[in-house]
Amino acid sequence: MELGILPGAGGHMSSFSWNSICKWKNLVFDPSRKTIKQRCVLKRDRHNTNSLVSCLTTGDGDTFIPSDTHLNAAKIIYSIAPAMGHNQEAHPESHLRVPAIVKALEKMELTPKFRGAEIIQLQNFRPASVDDIASVHTTSYVSGLEKAMERASEQGIIFIEGSGPTYATASTFQESLIAAGAGISLVDSVVAASKISRDPPTGFALIRPPGHHAVPKGPMGFCVFGNVAIAARYAQRQHGLNRVFIIDFDVHHGNGTNDAFYDDPNIFFLSTHQDGSYPGTGKFNEIGHGAGEGTTLNLPLPGGSGDIAMRRVFDEVIAPSAQRFKPDIILVSAGYDAHVLDPLASMQFTTGTYYNLASNIKQIAKELCGGRCVFFLEGGYNLDSLSASVSDTFLAFLGEPSMASAFDNPSILYEEPSARVKQAIQRIKTLHSL
């Protein structure tokens, strides 16, 4: 991995304090070993005095998941890893993204403070281990990025050559481990809940950097580690959930996830994305290879596709594919950059589109795999549409009415390319015998 100074970055960044981020995440920083560990803290929910966030040990690390009592009542369980130190001024993948979502959830009263046992926030979770990351990425990439942190500390920000517009700061490596760990811990929690409830909470990892463009050999397109891919391998290895169904509705093709599982018959990767958008991959005929042939499905949609198109896509492509595959768990690369207000694409998804997707995905997870489902934040670069759409996703998980009408403006929408959408759906149905 070749590293260079990001042009225009100025070569300077305010000093990064590990003690500050560790205090925020309730971590213990060991400066001598340059490692961080989770501190186990038991917290009583002030709305439910019988419920504790407890500490369980699974596998080779400590994972912190709620008690059986709390999990049995919950409908949503979410984690937050905003990577505040991983930031380049004016970059669209901003450190303001996750805080904007958190603020919106508070405003909509969609947090434990307002909802009690219905909604759980994982306050403590372990960062992913290097072994977790290496289940998807090459050890040379992982070690190369870790070594680059000293240089990033000296120069403030570095550009990772050959990866598209992907940068790194002094905190990128550790914060990317935290992001991946947030997703892994949600898998632990959702699996634990599914053992005591037929309707376990749906997980949502509010994390960055995003992950679905990161290829096995390196970062790409704002993405550092493949968070959803790492969680898929973890679900297989740690929980014996061998058949993993991944849905990626980000406006861009999840080429990193695609590549990681292209020859794997036990992981079904399904991506809908804007035709011709970055990074130019995800063609109809990319269907997998060898033993994995048929377990990769790429559906490029014409620009201008919106709610009508995605309703058809779900009914005619996503649901039948999942029903035929019979997954043990569903993981979702939840990108919100197909929204009509997003600056990096030209689709017409609305807040209501994301509500419907979340509701429908939750339902098929309940029908097919005991409700085991975890969403992972990917793209979404208009802070208003991003935060409104994630809030509506939470409402869908709760089974409550959408608030999209308070945000969406139908007057800015134009006619969808229905004929071209129909052709694309028919082509993929023929190709995959749906």
CSV table of C-alpha atoms in Angstrom, one decimal:
chain,number,residue,atom,x,y,z
A,1,MET,CA,0.0,0.0,0.0
A,2,GLU,CA,1.6,3.3,-1.1
A,3,LEU,CA,0.9,6.3,0.9
A,4,GLY,CA,1.2,10.0,0.1
A,5,ILE,CA,0.1,13.4,1.4
A,6,LEU,CA,-3.4,14.4,0.4
A,7,PRO,CA,-3.1,17.3,-2.0
A,8,GLY,CA,-4.5,20.5,-0.5
A,9,ALA,CA,-4.7,19.0,3.0
A,10,GLY,CA,-2.3,21.5,4.4
A,11,GLY,CA,-0.3,18.8,6.2
A,12,HIS,CA,-1.7,19.8,9.5
A,13,MET,CA,-4.3,18.5,11.9
A,14,SER,CA,-5.0,19.4,15.5
A,15,SER,CA,-3.5,16.8,17.8
A,16,PHE,CA,-5.6,13.8,18.4
A,17,SER,CA,-6.2,12.7,21.9
A,18,TRP,CA,-6.8,9.0,22.5
A,19,ASN,CA,-7.7,9.8,26.1
A,20,SER,CA,-10.6,12.0,24.9
A,21,ILE,CA,-12.1,9.4,22.5
A,22,CYS,CA,-11.6,6.6,25.1
A,23,LYS,CA,-13.4,8.6,27.7
A,24,TRP,CA,-16.2,9.2,25.3
A,25,LYS,CA,-16.5,5.5,24.3
A,26,ASN,CA,-15.7,4.3,27.8
A,27,LEU,CA,-12.5,2.7,26.7
A,28,VAL,CA,-9.2,2.1,28.4
A,29,PHE,CA,-6.2,3.3,26.4
A,30,ASP,CA,-2.9,1.6,27.0
A,31,PRO,CA,-0.2,4.1,25.6
A,32,SER,CA,2.6,1.7,26.0
A,33,ARG,CA,1.0,-0.9,23.8
A,34,LYS,CA,-1.0,1.5,21.7
A,35,THR,CA,-4.1,-0.6,22.2
A,36,ILE,CA,-7.6,0.0,23.6
A,37,LYS,CA,-9.8,-2.2,25.7
A,38,GLN,CA,-13.4,-2.0,26.7
A,39,ARG,CA,-14.2,-1.2,30.3
A,40,CYS,CA,-17.3,-3.2,31.5
A,41,VAL,CA,-19.8,-1.0,33.2
A,42,LEU,CA,-23.2,-2.2,34.4
A,43,LYS,CA,-25.9,0.4,33.7
A,44,ARG,CA,-29.5,0.4,35.0
A,45,ASP,CA,-32.1,1.7,32.6
A,46,ARG,CA,-33.9,4.4,34.5
A,47,HIS,CA,-37.1,3.5,32.7
A,48,ASN,CA,-36.8,-0.2,33.6
A,49,THR,CA,-35.3,-0.9,37.0
A,50,ASN,CA,-35.3,-4.6,36.4
A,51,SER,CA,-33.1,-4.3,33.3
A,52,LEU,CA,-29.3,-4.1,33.2
A,53,VAL,CA,-26.7,-3.8,30.5
A,54,SER,CA,-24.5,-6.7,31.3
A,55,CYS,CA,-21.1,-8.0,30.3
A,56,LEU,CA,-20.8,-11.4,28.5
A,57,THR,CA,-17.7,-13.0,27.2
A,58,THR,CA,-17.9,-14.6,23.8
A,59,GLY,CA,-15.1,-16.1,21.7
A,60,ASP,CA,-11.7,-14.3,22.0
A,61,GLY,CA,-13.0,-11.0,23.3
A,62,ASP,CA,-15.4,-9.3,25.6
A,63,THR,CA,-18.7,-8.3,24.1
A,64,PHE,CA,-21.3,-6.3,26.0
A,65,ILE,CA,-24.9,-7.1,25.4
A,66,PRO,CA,-28.1,-6.4,27.3
A,67,SER,CA,-29.6,-8.9,29.7
A,68,ASP,CA,-32.2,-11.4,28.7
A,69,THR,CA,-34.9,-9.3,30.3
A,70,HIS,CA,-34.1,-6.2,28.3
A,71,LEU,CA,-33.5,-8.0,25.0
A,72,ASN,CA,-36.9,-9.7,25.3
A,73,ALA,CA,-38.7,-6.3,25.3
A,74,ALA,CA,-36.6,-4.5,22.8
A,75,LYS,CA,-37.5,-3.7,19.2
A,76,ILE,CA,-34.3,-1.8,18.2
A,77,ILE,CA,-30.7,-2.2,19.4
A,78,TYR,CA,-28.2,0.2,18.0
A,79,SER,CA,-24.5,1.2,18.4
A,80,ILE,CA,-22.7,4.4,17.7
A,81,ALA,CA,-19.2,4.8,16.4
A,82,PRO,CA,-18.9,8.3,14.8
A,83,ALA,CA,-15.1,8.3,14.1
A,84,MET,CA,-14.8,11.9,15.1
A,85,GLY,CA,-11.0,11.9,14.5
A,86,HIS,CA,-11.4,10.5,11.0
A,87,ASN,CA,-12.2,13.7,9.2
A,88,GLN,CA,-11.1,15.8,6.3
A,89,GLU,CA,-12.4,19.4,6.1
A,90,ALA,CA,-15.3,19.7,3.5
A,91,HIS,CA,-15.2,16.0,2.6
A,92,PRO,CA,-18.7,14.6,2.0
A,93,GLU,CA,-18.1,11.6,4.2
A,94,SER,CA,-18.0,14.0,7.2
A,95,HIS,CA,-17.5,13.5,10.9
A,96,LEU,CA,-20.9,15.3,11.2
A,97,ARG,CA,-22.9,12.5,9.7
A,98,VAL,CA,-23.4,10.3,12.7
A,99,PRO,CA,-24.0,13.2,15.2
A,100,ALA,CA,-26.7,14.5,12.9
A,101,ILE,CA,-28.4,11.2,13.0
A,102,VAL,CA,-28.1,11.0,16.8
A,103,LYS,CA,-29.5,14.5,17.1
A,104,ALA,CA,-32.5,13.6,14.9
A,105,LEU,CA,-33.2,10.4,16.9
A,106,GLU,CA,-33.3,12.5,20.1
A,107,LYS,CA,-35.6,15.1,18.5
A,108,MET,CA,-37.9,12.3,17.3
A,109,GLU,CA,-37.8,10.7,20.8
A,110,LEU,CA,-36.4,7.5,19.3
A,111,THR,CA,-33.8,6.8,22.0
A,112,PRO,CA,-33.8,4.8,25.3
A,113,LYS,CA,-34.3,8.0,27.2
A,114,PHE,CA,-37.8,8.3,25.7
A,115,ARG,CA,-38.6,4.7,24.8
A,116,GLY,CA,-37.3,2.8,27.8
A,117,ALA,CA,-36.9,-0.9,27.0
A,118,GLU,CA,-38.1,-0.7,23.4
A,119,ILE,CA,-34.9,0.8,22.2
A,120,ILE,CA,-31.4,-0.2,23.5
A,121,GLN,CA,-28.1,1.6,22.8
A,122,LEU,CA,-25.0,-0.6,23.2
A,123,GLN,CA,-22.9,1.6,25.5
A,124,ASN,CA,-19.9,-0.7,25.5
A,125,PHE,CA,-18.6,-3.0,22.9
A,126,ARG,CA,-15.2,-4.3,22.0
A,127,PRO,CA,-13.3,-3.0,18.9
A,128,ALA,CA,-12.9,-5.6,16.2
A,129,SER,CA,-9.7,-7.6,16.5
A,130,VAL,CA,-7.1,-7.7,13.7
A,131,ASP,CA,-8.1,-11.3,13.2
A,132,ASP,CA,-11.7,-10.2,12.6
A,133,ILE,CA,-10.5,-7.7,10.0
A,134,ALA,CA,-8.2,-10.3,8.4
A,135,SER,CA,-11.2,-12.6,7.8
A,136,VAL,CA,-12.0,-10.3,4.9
A,137,HIS,CA,-8.9,-8.2,4.2
A,138,THR,CA,-5.3,-9.2,3.5
A,139,THR,CA,-2.9,-9.1,6.4
A,140,SER,CA,-0.6,-6.9,4.4
A,141,TYR,CA,-3.3,-4.2,4.0
A,142,VAL,CA,-4.2,-4.3,7.7
A,143,SER,CA,-0.6,-4.1,8.9
A,144,GLY,CA,0.2,-1.5,6.3
A,145,LEU,CA,-2.6,0.8,7.4
A,146,GLU,CA,-1.6,0.3,11.1
A,147,LYS,CA,2.0,1.3,10.3
A,148,ALA,CA,0.8,4.3,8.4
A,149,MET,CA,-0.8,5.8,11.5
A,150,GLU,CA,2.5,7.2,12.8
A,151,ARG,CA,3.0,9.0,9.5
A,152,ALA,CA,-0.6,10.3,9.5
A,153,SER,CA,0.1,11.6,13.0
A,154,GLU,CA,3.1,13.5,11.8
A,155,GLN,CA,1.5,14.9,8.6
A,156,GLY,CA,-2.1,15.3,9.8
A,157,ILE,CA,-3.8,13.6,6.9
A,158,ILE,CA,-2.6,11.2,4.2
A,159,PHE,CA,-4.0,10.0,1.0
A,160,ILE,CA,-4.1,6.2,0.3
A,161,GLU,CA,-2.9,5.9,-3.3
A,162,GLY,CA,-5.0,3.9,-5.8
A,163,SER,CA,-8.1,3.8,-3.5
A,164,GLY,CA,-10.2,6.6,-4.9
A,165,PRO,CA,-10.9,9.6,-2.7
A,166,THR,CA,-10.0,7.8,0.6
A,167,TYR,CA,-7.9,9.5,3.2
A,168,ALA,CA,-6.6,8.5,6.6
A,169,THR,CA,-5.8,10.5,9.8
A,170,ALA,CA,-3.9,9.4,12.9
A,171,SER,CA,-7.1,7.9,14.4
A,172,THR,CA,-8.4,6.1,11.3
A,173,PHE,CA,-7.0,2.6,12.1
A,174,GLN,CA,-8.3,2.4,15.6
A,175,GLU,CA,-11.6,4.1,14.8
A,176,SER,CA,-12.2,1.7,12.0
A,177,LEU,CA,-11.6,-1.2,14.4
A,178,ILE,CA,-14.2,0.4,16.7
A,179,ALA,CA,-16.7,0.8,13.8
A,180,ALA,CA,-16.3,-2.9,12.8
A,181,GLY,CA,-16.6,-3.9,16.4
A,182,ALA,CA,-19.8,-2.0,16.8
A,183,GLY,CA,-21.3,-4.1,14.0
A,184,ILE,CA,-19.9,-7.4,15.3
A,185,SER,CA,-21.3,-6.7,18.8
A,186,LEU,CA,-24.8,-6.0,17.3
A,187,VAL,CA,-24.6,-9.5,15.7
A,188,ASP,CA,-23.9,-10.9,19.1
A,189,SER,CA,-26.8,-9.1,20.7
A,190,VAL,CA,-29.3,-9.9,17.9
A,191,VAL,CA,-28.3,-13.6,17.9
A,192,ALA,CA,-28.6,-13.7,21.7
A,193,ALA,CA,-32.1,-12.1,21.5
A,194,SER,CA,-33.2,-14.5,18.8
A,195,LYS,CA,-32.6,-17.4,21.3
A,196,ILE,CA,-35.2,-16.0,23.8
A,197,SER,CA,-37.7,-14.2,21.5
A,198,ARG,CA,-39.4,-15.0,18.2
A,199,ASP,CA,-39.3,-11.3,17.4
A,200,PRO,CA,-35.8,-10.1,18.4
A,201,PRO,CA,-34.8,-6.4,18.0
A,202,THR,CA,-33.4,-5.3,14.7
A,203,GLY,CA,-29.8,-4.0,14.9
A,204,PHE,CA,-28.4,-0.8,13.4
A,205,ALA,CA,-24.8,0.1,13.5
A,206,LEU,CA,-24.5,3.9,13.2
A,207,ILE,CA,-20.9,3.8,12.2
A,208,ARG,CA,-18.2,5.3,10.0
A,209,PRO,CA,-16.0,5.1,8.1
A,210,PRO,CA,-18.4,3.2,5.8
A,211,GLY,CA,-17.2,-0.1,4.4
A,212,HIS,CA,-18.9,-1.6,1.3
A,213,HIS,CA,-16.3,-0.3,-1.2
A,214,ALA,CA,-13.3,-1.5,0.7
A,215,VAL,CA,-11.8,-4.5,-1.2
A,216,PRO,CA,-9.9,-7.3,0.3
A,217,LYS,CA,-6.5,-5.7,-0.6
A,218,GLY,CA,-7.3,-2.2,0.5
A,219,PRO,CA,-9.6,0.8,1.0
A,220,MET,CA,-11.7,2.5,-1.6
A,221,GLY,CA,-14.3,5.1,-2.1
A,222,PHE,CA,-14.4,6.6,1.5
A,223,CYS,CA,-14.3,3.1,2.9
A,224,VAL,CA,-11.6,1.6,5.1
A,225,PHE,CA,-12.7,-1.8,6.4
A,226,GLY,CA,-15.7,-3.8,5.0
A,227,ASN,CA,-17.9,-3.6,8.1
A,228,VAL,CA,-20.8,-5.7,6.7
A,229,ALA,CA,-18.4,-8.3,5.2
A,230,ILE,CA,-16.5,-8.6,8.5
A,231,ALA,CA,-19.7,-9.1,10.4
A,232,ALA,CA,-20.8,-11.8,7.9
A,233,ARG,CA,-17.7,-13.8,8.4
A,234,TYR,CA,-18.0,-13.3,12.2
A,235,ALA,CA,-21.6,-14.6,12.1
A,236,GLN,CA,-20.4,-17.7,10.3
A,237,ARG,CA,-17.4,-18.3,12.5
A,238,GLN,CA,-18.7,-17.3,15.9
A,239,HIS,CA,-22.4,-18.2,15.7
A,240,GLY,CA,-22.6,-21.0,13.1
A,241,LEU,CA,-24.9,-18.8,11.0
A,242,ASN,CA,-23.6,-20.3,7.8
A,243,ARG,CA,-26.0,-18.8,5.2
A,244,VAL,CA,-25.8,-15.0,5.2
A,245,PHE,CA,-27.9,-12.8,3.0
A,246,ILE,CA,-26.6,-9.3,2.4
A,247,ILE,CA,-28.8,-6.6,0.9
A,248,ASP,CA,-27.0,-3.4,-0.2
A,249,PHE,CA,-29.3,-0.5,-1.2
A,250,ASP,CA,-26.7,2.2,-1.2
A,251,VAL,CA,-26.8,4.2,-4.5
A,252,HIS,CA,-23.3,3.0,-5.3
A,253,HIS,CA,-22.3,-0.6,-6.0
A,254,GLY,CA,-20.8,-2.4,-3.0
A,255,ASN,CA,-17.9,-3.7,-5.0
A,256,GLY,CA,-15.8,-4.6,-1.9
A,257,THR,CA,-18.5,-6.9,-0.5
A,258,ASN,CA,-19.1,-8.2,-4.0
A,259,ASP,CA,-15.4,-9.2,-4.4
A,260,ALA,CA,-15.1,-10.6,-0.9
A,261,PHE,CA,-17.8,-13.3,-1.5
A,262,TYR,CA,-17.8,-13.7,-5.2
A,263,ASP,CA,-17.0,-17.4,-5.1
A,264,ASP,CA,-18.8,-18.2,-1.8
A,265,PRO,CA,-22.0,-20.1,-2.2
A,266,ASN,CA,-23.0,-19.5,1.5
A,267,ILE,CA,-23.1,-15.7,1.3
A,268,PHE,CA,-25.7,-14.2,-1.0
A,269,PHE,CA,-24.8,-10.6,-2.0
A,270,LEU,CA,-27.6,-8.5,-3.6
A,271,SER,CA,-26.9,-4.9,-4.6
A,272,THR,CA,-29.2,-2.3,-6.1
A,273,HIS,CA,-27.4,0.8,-7.3
A,274,GLN,CA,-27.6,3.6,-9.9
A,275,ASP,CA,-26.5,2.4,-13.3
A,276,GLY,CA,-23.2,4.0,-14.3
A,277,SER,CA,-22.4,5.4,-10.9
A,278,TYR,CA,-19.1,5.0,-8.9
A,279,PRO,CA,-17.2,2.8,-9.1
A,280,GLY,CA,-18.6,1.5,-12.4
A,281,THR,CA,-18.9,-2.1,-11.3
A,282,GLY,CA,-22.0,-4.2,-10.5
A,283,LYS,CA,-23.2,-5.1,-14.0
A,284,PHE,CA,-26.1,-7.5,-14.6
A,285,ASN,CA,-23.7,-10.4,-15.6
A,286,GLU,CA,-21.7,-10.2,-12.4
A,287,ILE,CA,-23.4,-13.2,-10.7
A,288,GLY,CA,-20.6,-14.9,-8.9
A,289,HIS,CA,-17.9,-17.4,-9.8
A,290,GLY,CA,-17.3,-21.1,-9.4
A,291,ALA,CA,-19.1,-22.5,-6.4
A,292,GLY,CA,-20.5,-19.0,-5.8
A,293,GLU,CA,-22.1,-18.7,-9.2
A,294,GLY,CA,-25.7,-17.4,-8.7
A,295,THR,CA,-25.2,-16.0,-5.2
A,296,THR,CA,-24.2,-12.6,-6.4
A,297,LEU,CA,-27.0,-10.5,-7.8
A,298,ASN,CA,-26.4,-7.0,-9.2
A,299,LEU,CA,-29.3,-4.8,-10.3
A,300,PRO,CA,-28.2,-1.5,-11.8
A,301,LEU,CA,-31.2,0.9,-11.9
A,302,PRO,CA,-31.6,3.8,-14.2
A,303,GLY,CA,-31.1,7.3,-12.8
A,304,GLY,CA,-34.4,8.8,-11.6
A,305,SER,CA,-35.6,5.5,-10.1
A,306,GLY,CA,-37.5,6.0,-6.9
A,307,ASP,CA,-40.2,4.6,-4.6
A,308,ILE,CA,-42.2,2.9,-7.3
A,309,ALA,CA,-39.1,1.2,-8.6
A,310,MET,CA,-38.0,0.0,-5.2
A,311,ARG,CA,-41.4,-1.4,-4.3
A,312,ARG,CA,-41.2,-3.5,-7.5
A,313,VAL,CA,-37.6,-4.5,-6.9
A,314,PHE,CA,-38.4,-5.7,-3.4
A,315,ASP,CA,-41.4,-7.7,-4.4
A,316,GLU,CA,-40.0,-9.2,-7.6
A,317,VAL,CA,-36.2,-9.5,-6.8
A,318,ILE,CA,-35.2,-9.1,-3.2
A,319,ALA,CA,-37.9,-11.1,-1.5
A,320,PRO,CA,-37.9,-14.1,-3.9
A,321,SER,CA,-34.1,-14.2,-3.8
A,322,ALA,CA,-34.1,-14.3,0.0
A,323,GLN,CA,-36.9,-16.9,0.1
A,324,ARG,CA,-35.0,-19.2,-2.2
A,325,PHE,CA,-31.7,-18.8,-0.4
A,326,LYS,CA,-33.1,-19.4,3.1
A,327,PRO,CA,-30.6,-17.3,5.1
A,328,ASP,CA,-29.7,-17.8,8.8
A,329,ILE,CA,-29.2,-14.0,9.2
A,330,ILE,CA,-29.8,-10.9,7.0
A,331,LEU,CA,-27.2,-8.1,7.0
A,332,VAL,CA,-27.9,-4.8,5.3
A,333,SER,CA,-25.6,-2.2,3.8
A,334,ALA,CA,-27.9,0.7,4.5
A,335,GLY,CA,-26.8,3.6,2.3
A,336,TYR,CA,-29.0,6.7,2.2
A,337,ASP,CA,-27.4,8.4,-0.8
A,338,ALA,CA,-30.1,7.4,-3.3
A,339,HIS,CA,-32.3,10.0,-1.6
A,340,VAL,CA,-33.5,12.7,-4.1
A,341,LEU,CA,-31.8,15.4,-2.0
A,342,ASP,CA,-28.4,13.6,-1.9
A,343,PRO,CA,-25.7,15.5,-3.8
A,344,LEU,CA,-23.7,12.5,-5.0
A,345,ALA,CA,-26.3,10.7,-7.1
A,346,SER,CA,-29.4,11.3,-9.2
A,347,MET,CA,-32.0,8.9,-7.9
A,348,GLN,CA,-35.4,9.7,-6.4
A,349,PHE,CA,-35.7,7.7,-3.2
A,350,THR,CA,-37.6,9.5,-0.5
A,351,THR,CA,-37.7,9.1,3.3
A,352,GLY,CA,-40.8,7.0,2.7
A,353,THR,CA,-38.8,4.7,0.4
A,354,TYR,CA,-36.4,3.9,3.2
A,355,TYR,CA,-39.2,3.3,5.6
A,356,ASN,CA,-40.8,0.8,3.3
A,357,LEU,CA,-37.4,-1.0,2.7
A,358,ALA,CA,-36.7,-1.2,6.4
A,359,SER,CA,-40.2,-2.5,7.2
A,360,ASN,CA,-40.1,-5.1,4.4
A,361,ILE,CA,-36.6,-6.3,5.2
A,362,LYS,CA,-37.5,-6.7,8.9
A,363,GLN,CA,-40.6,-8.7,7.9
A,364,ILE,CA,-38.6,-11.2,5.6
A,365,ALA,CA,-36.0,-11.6,8.4
A,366,LYS,CA,-38.8,-12.5,10.8
A,367,GLU,CA,-40.2,-15.0,8.3
A,368,LEU,CA,-37.0,-16.6,7.1
A,369,CYS,CA,-34.3,-16.4,9.8
A,370,GLY,CA,-35.9,-15.8,13.2
A,371,GLY,CA,-35.8,-12.1,12.9
A,372,ARG,CA,-32.0,-11.9,12.9
A,373,CYS,CA,-31.2,-8.7,11.0
A,374,VAL,CA,-28.5,-6.0,11.4
A,375,PHE,CA,-28.3,-2.7,9.4
A,376,PHE,CA,-24.9,-1.0,8.8
A,377,LEU,CA,-24.7,2.6,7.9
A,378,GLU,CA,-23.0,3.2,4.5
A,379,GLY,CA,-23.5,6.4,2.4
A,380,GLY,CA,-25.8,9.4,2.8
A,381,TYR,CA,-24.3,12.9,2.4
A,382,ASN,CA,-27.2,15.4,2.8
A,383,LEU,CA,-27.3,15.6,6.6
A,384,ASP,CA,-31.0,16.4,6.7
A,385,SER,CA,-32.2,13.6,4.4
A,386,LEU,CA,-29.8,11.2,6.0
A,387,SER,CA,-31.0,11.8,9.5
A,388,ALA,CA,-34.7,11.9,8.6
A,389,SER,CA,-34.4,8.7,6.7
A,390,VAL,CA,-32.6,6.8,9.5
A,391,SER,CA,-35.2,8.1,11.9
A,392,ASP,CA,-37.9,6.8,9.7
A,393,THR,CA,-36.0,3.5,9.5
A,394,PHE,CA,-36.2,3.3,13.3
A,395,LEU,CA,-40.0,3.9,13.1
A,396,ALA,CA,-40.3,1.1,10.6
A,397,PHE,CA,-38.5,-1.2,13.0
A,398,LEU,CA,-40.9,-0.2,15.8
A,399,GLY,CA,-43.9,-0.9,13.6
A,400,GLU,CA,-45.1,2.7,13.9
A,401,PRO,CA,-46.4,5.0,11.2
A,402,SER,CA,-43.9,6.8,8.9
A,403,MET,CA,-43.2,10.5,9.5
A,404,ALA,CA,-42.0,10.9,5.9
A,405,SER,CA,-44.8,13.2,4.9
A,406,ALA,CA,-43.4,15.8,7.3
A,407,PHE,CA,-40.1,15.8,5.4
A,408,ASP,CA,-40.6,14.6,1.8
A,409,ASN,CA,-41.7,17.2,-0.8
A,410,PRO,CA,-43.5,15.4,-3.6
A,411,SER,CA,-43.4,18.5,-5.8
A,412,ILE,CA,-39.6,18.1,-6.5
A,413,LEU,CA,-40.1,14.5,-7.8
A,414,TYR,CA,-40.4,13.8,-11.5
A,415,GLU,CA,-41.7,10.8,-13.5
A,416,GLU,CA,-39.7,7.7,-12.9
A,417,PRO,CA,-38.3,5.8,-15.9
A,418,SER,CA,-40.8,3.0,-15.4
A,419,ALA,CA,-40.2,1.2,-18.7
A,420,ARG,CA,-36.4,1.0,-18.1
A,421,VAL,CA,-36.9,-0.1,-14.6
A,422,LYS,CA,-39.3,-2.9,-15.8
A,423,GLN,CA,-36.7,-4.0,-18.4
A,424,ALA,CA,-33.9,-4.1,-15.7
A,425,ILE,CA,-36.1,-6.2,-13.4
A,426,GLN,CA,-37.1,-8.6,-16.1
A,427,ARG,CA,-33.5,-9.0,-17.2
A,428,ILE,CA,-32.3,-9.9,-13.7
A,429,LYS,CA,-35.3,-12.2,-13.1
A,430,THR,CA,-34.4,-14.1,-16.3
A,431,LEU,CA,-30.7,-14.2,-15.4
A,432,HIS,CA,-31.4,-15.6,-11.9
A,433,SER,CA,-34.5,-17.6,-12.8
A,434,LEU,CA,-36.7,-15.7,-10.3
